[in-house]
CSV table of C-alpha atoms in Angstrom, one decimal:
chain,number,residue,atom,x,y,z
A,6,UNK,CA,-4.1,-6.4,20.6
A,7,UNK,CA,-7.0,-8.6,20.7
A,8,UNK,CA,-9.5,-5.7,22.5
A,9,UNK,CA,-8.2,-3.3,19.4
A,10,UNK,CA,-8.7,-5.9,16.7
A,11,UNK,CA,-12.5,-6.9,17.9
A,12,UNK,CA,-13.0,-3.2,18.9
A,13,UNK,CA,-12.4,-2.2,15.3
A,14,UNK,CA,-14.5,-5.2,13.8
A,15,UNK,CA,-17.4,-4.0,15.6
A,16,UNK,CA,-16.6,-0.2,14.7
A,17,UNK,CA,-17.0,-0.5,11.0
A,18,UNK,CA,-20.4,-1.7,10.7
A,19,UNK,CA,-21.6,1.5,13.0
A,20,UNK,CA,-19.1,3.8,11.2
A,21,UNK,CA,-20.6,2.1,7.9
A,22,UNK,CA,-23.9,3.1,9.1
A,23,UNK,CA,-23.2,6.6,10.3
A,24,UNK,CA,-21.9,7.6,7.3
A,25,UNK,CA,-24.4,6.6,5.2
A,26,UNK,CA,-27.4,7.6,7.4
A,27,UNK,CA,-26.2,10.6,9.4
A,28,UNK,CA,-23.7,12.5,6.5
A,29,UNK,CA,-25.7,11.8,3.5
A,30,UNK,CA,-28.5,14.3,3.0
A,31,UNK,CA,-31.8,12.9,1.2
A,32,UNK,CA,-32.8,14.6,-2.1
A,33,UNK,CA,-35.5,15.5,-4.2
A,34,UNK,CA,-35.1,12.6,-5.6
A,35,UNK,CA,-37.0,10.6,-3.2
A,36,UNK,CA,-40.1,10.7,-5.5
A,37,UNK,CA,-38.7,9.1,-8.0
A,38,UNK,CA,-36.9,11.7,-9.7
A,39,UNK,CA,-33.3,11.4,-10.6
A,40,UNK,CA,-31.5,13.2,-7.7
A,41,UNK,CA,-29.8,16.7,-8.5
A,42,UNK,CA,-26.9,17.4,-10.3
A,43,UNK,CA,-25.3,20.7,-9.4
A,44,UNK,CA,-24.6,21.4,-13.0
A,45,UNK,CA,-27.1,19.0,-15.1
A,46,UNK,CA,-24.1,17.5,-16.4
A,47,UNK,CA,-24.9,15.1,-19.4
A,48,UNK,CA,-24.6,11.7,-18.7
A,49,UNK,CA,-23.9,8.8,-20.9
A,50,UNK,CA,-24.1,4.9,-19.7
A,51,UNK,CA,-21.0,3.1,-20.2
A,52,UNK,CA,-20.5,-0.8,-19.8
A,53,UNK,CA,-17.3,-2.2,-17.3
A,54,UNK,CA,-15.7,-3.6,-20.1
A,55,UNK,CA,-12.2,-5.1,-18.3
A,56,UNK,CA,-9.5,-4.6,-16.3
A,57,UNK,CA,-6.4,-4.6,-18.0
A,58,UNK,CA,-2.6,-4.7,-16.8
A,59,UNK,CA,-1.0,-1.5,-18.4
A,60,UNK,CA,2.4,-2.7,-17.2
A,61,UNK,CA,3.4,-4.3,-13.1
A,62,UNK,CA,1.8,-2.9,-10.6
A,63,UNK,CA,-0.6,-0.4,-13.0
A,64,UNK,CA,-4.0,-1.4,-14.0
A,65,UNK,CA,-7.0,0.3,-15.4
A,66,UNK,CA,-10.4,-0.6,-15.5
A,67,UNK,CA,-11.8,-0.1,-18.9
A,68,UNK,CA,-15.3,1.7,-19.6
A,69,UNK,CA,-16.8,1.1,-23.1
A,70,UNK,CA,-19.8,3.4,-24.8
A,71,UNK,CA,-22.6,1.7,-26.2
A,72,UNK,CA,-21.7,2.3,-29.8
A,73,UNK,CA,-18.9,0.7,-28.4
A,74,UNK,CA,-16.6,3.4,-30.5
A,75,UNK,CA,-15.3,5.0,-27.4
A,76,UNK,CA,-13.1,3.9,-24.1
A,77,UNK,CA,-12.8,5.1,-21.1
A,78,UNK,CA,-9.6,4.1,-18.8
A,79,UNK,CA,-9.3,5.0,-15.4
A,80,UNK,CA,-5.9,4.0,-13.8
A,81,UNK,CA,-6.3,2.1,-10.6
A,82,UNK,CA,-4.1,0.0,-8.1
A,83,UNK,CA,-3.7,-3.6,-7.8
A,84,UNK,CA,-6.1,-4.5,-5.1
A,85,UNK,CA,-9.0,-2.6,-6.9
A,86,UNK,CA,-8.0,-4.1,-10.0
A,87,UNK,CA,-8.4,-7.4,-8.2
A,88,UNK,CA,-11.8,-6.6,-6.6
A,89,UNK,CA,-13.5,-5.7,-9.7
A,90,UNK,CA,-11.9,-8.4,-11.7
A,91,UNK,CA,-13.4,-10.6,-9.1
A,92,UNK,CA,-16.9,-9.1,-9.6
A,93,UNK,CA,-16.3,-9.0,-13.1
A,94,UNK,CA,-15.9,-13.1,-13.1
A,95,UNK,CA,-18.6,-13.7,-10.5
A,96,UNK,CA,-15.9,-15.4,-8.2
A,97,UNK,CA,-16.5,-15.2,-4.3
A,98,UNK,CA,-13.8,-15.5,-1.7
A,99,UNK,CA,-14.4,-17.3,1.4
A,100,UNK,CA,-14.7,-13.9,3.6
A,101,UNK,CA,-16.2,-10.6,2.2
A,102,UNK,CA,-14.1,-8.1,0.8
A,103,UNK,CA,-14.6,-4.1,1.7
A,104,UNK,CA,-17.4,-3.5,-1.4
A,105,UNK,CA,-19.4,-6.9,0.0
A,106,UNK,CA,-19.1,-5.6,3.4
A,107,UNK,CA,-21.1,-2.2,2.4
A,108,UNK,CA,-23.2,-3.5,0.4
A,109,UNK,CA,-24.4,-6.0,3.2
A,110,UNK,CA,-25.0,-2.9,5.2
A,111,UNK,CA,-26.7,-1.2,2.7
A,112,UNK,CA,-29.2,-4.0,2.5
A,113,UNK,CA,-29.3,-4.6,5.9
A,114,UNK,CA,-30.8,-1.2,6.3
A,115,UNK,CA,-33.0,-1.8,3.5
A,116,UNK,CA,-31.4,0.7,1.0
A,117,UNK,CA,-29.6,-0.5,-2.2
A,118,UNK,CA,-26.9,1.2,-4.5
A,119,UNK,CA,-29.4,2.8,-7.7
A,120,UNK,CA,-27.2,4.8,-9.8
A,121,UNK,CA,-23.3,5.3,-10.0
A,122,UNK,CA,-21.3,8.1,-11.4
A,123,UNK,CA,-17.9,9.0,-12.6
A,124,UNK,CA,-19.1,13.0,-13.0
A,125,UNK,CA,-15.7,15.2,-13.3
A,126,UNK,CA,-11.8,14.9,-14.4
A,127,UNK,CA,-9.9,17.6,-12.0
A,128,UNK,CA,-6.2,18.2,-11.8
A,129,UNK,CA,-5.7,14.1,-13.6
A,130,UNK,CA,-8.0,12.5,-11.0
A,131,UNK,CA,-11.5,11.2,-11.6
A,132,UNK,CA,-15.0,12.4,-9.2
A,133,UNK,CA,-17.3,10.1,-8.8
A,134,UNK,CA,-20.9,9.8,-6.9
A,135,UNK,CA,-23.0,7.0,-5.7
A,136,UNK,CA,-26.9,7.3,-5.3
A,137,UNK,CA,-28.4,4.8,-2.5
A,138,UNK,CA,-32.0,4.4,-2.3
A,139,UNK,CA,-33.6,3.3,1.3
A,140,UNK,CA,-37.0,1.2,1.1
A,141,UNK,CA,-39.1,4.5,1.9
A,142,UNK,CA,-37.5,6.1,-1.7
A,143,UNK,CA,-35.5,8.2,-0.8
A,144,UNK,CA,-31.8,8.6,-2.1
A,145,UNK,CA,-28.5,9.7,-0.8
A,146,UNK,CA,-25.4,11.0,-2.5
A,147,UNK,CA,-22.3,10.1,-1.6
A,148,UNK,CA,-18.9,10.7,-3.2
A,149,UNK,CA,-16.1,7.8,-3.8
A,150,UNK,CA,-13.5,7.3,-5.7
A,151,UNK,CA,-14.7,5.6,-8.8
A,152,UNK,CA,-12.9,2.3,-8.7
A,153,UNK,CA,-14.7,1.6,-5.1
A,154,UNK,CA,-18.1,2.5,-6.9
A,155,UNK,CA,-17.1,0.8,-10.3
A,156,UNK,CA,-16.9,-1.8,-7.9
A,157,UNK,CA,-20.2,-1.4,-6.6
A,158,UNK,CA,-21.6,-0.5,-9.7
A,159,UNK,CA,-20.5,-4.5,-11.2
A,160,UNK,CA,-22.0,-6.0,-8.1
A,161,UNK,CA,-25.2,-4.7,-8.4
A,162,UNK,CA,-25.4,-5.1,-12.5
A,163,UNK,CA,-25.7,-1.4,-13.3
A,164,UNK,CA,-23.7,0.7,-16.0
A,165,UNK,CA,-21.7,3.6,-14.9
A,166,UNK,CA,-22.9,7.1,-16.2
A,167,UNK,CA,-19.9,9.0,-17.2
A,168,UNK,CA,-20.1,12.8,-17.8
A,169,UNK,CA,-19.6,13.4,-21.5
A,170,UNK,CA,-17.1,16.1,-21.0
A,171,UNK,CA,-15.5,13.6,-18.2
A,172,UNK,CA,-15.2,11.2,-21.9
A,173,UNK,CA,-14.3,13.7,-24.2
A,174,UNK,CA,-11.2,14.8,-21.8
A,175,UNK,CA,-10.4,11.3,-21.1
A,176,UNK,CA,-11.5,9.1,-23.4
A,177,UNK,CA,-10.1,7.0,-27.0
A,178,UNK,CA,-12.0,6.6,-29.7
A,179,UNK,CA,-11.8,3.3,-31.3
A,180,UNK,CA,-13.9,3.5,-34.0
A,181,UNK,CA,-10.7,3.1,-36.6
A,182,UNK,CA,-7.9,1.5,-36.6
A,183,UNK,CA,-5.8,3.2,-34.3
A,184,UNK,CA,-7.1,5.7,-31.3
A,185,UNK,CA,-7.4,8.8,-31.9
A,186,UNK,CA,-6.6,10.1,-28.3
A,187,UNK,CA,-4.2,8.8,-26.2
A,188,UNK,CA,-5.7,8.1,-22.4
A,189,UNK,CA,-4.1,10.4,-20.2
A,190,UNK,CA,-2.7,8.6,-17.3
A,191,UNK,CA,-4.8,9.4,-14.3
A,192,UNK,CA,-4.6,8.4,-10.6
A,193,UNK,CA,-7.5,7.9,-8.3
């Protein structure tokens, strides 16, 4: 058991690094141009506003607009809940969680996570991409779900773009009183 356990310790770094460098294709954007969009979608920043406890076991992290009139919850599970809660309140546990593991191999390479995505709503789940940028400029586009790159998104203290029709499916307007929409509950 202990040849499995260090044989998969020393796995996920290389499988960490093959994925990012030999299945994510560069893009245009390695001039300094956003990188493509297969649609153009439009794109608005959103803030990580919380995570909130919908009822045991059921969380969901909660995206706000910059009017700050409109939220956007995506339902997650407890231990996502917990890792952007934790990024959210800057605390650090002893050993690295998943997120701080990638990210260590992302800047070990010399790349860094540049733009983050929560781009379509399909069949109640939630697409999202993640743009890394190596030291040369060049970028890569990866797809995640978006809790993982929510997560990502906290740690390296940039806003999520969220497609505006992702929003107007999905999200509550808070502008009055009461919401005008009711979130639809939607698993990742």
């Amino acid at each position: 058991m202990a040849i499995t356990y260090t044989w998969r310790m020393r796995s996920i770094p290389s499988l960490l690094l093959a994925l990012i460098l030999f299945t994510a294709a560069p893009t245009r954007a390695d001039k300094g141009h956003p990188a493509p969009h297969p649609k153009q979608p439009a794109f608005l920043k959103m803030k990580v506003r919380e995570v909130r406890q919908h009822r045991p076991g059921v969380y969901a992290v909660i995206l706000q607009s910059p009017d700050r009139n409109k939220i956007l919850p995506i339902w997650i599970g407890r231990r996502e809940a917990q890792a952007i809660q934790l990024r959210l309140s800057k605390a650090r546990l002893p050993r690295p969680l998943t997120h701080e593991l990638l990210e260590s191999v992302v800047a070990i390479l010399g790349a860094k996570v540049v733009r983050v995505e929560v781009m379509a709503l399909r069949d109640k789940v939630f697409i999202g991409k993640v743009d890394l940028q190596d030291a040369q400029g060049k970028r890569y586009r990866l797809d995640g779900r978006p809790s993982d790159l929510i997560t990502l998104a906290v740690g390296a203290g940039i806003q999520v773009h969220v497609a505006r029709e992702v929003l107007d499916q999905a999200g509550v307007d808070i502008s009055g009183d009461e919401p005008k929409k009711a979130a639809k509950k939607t698993s990742l």
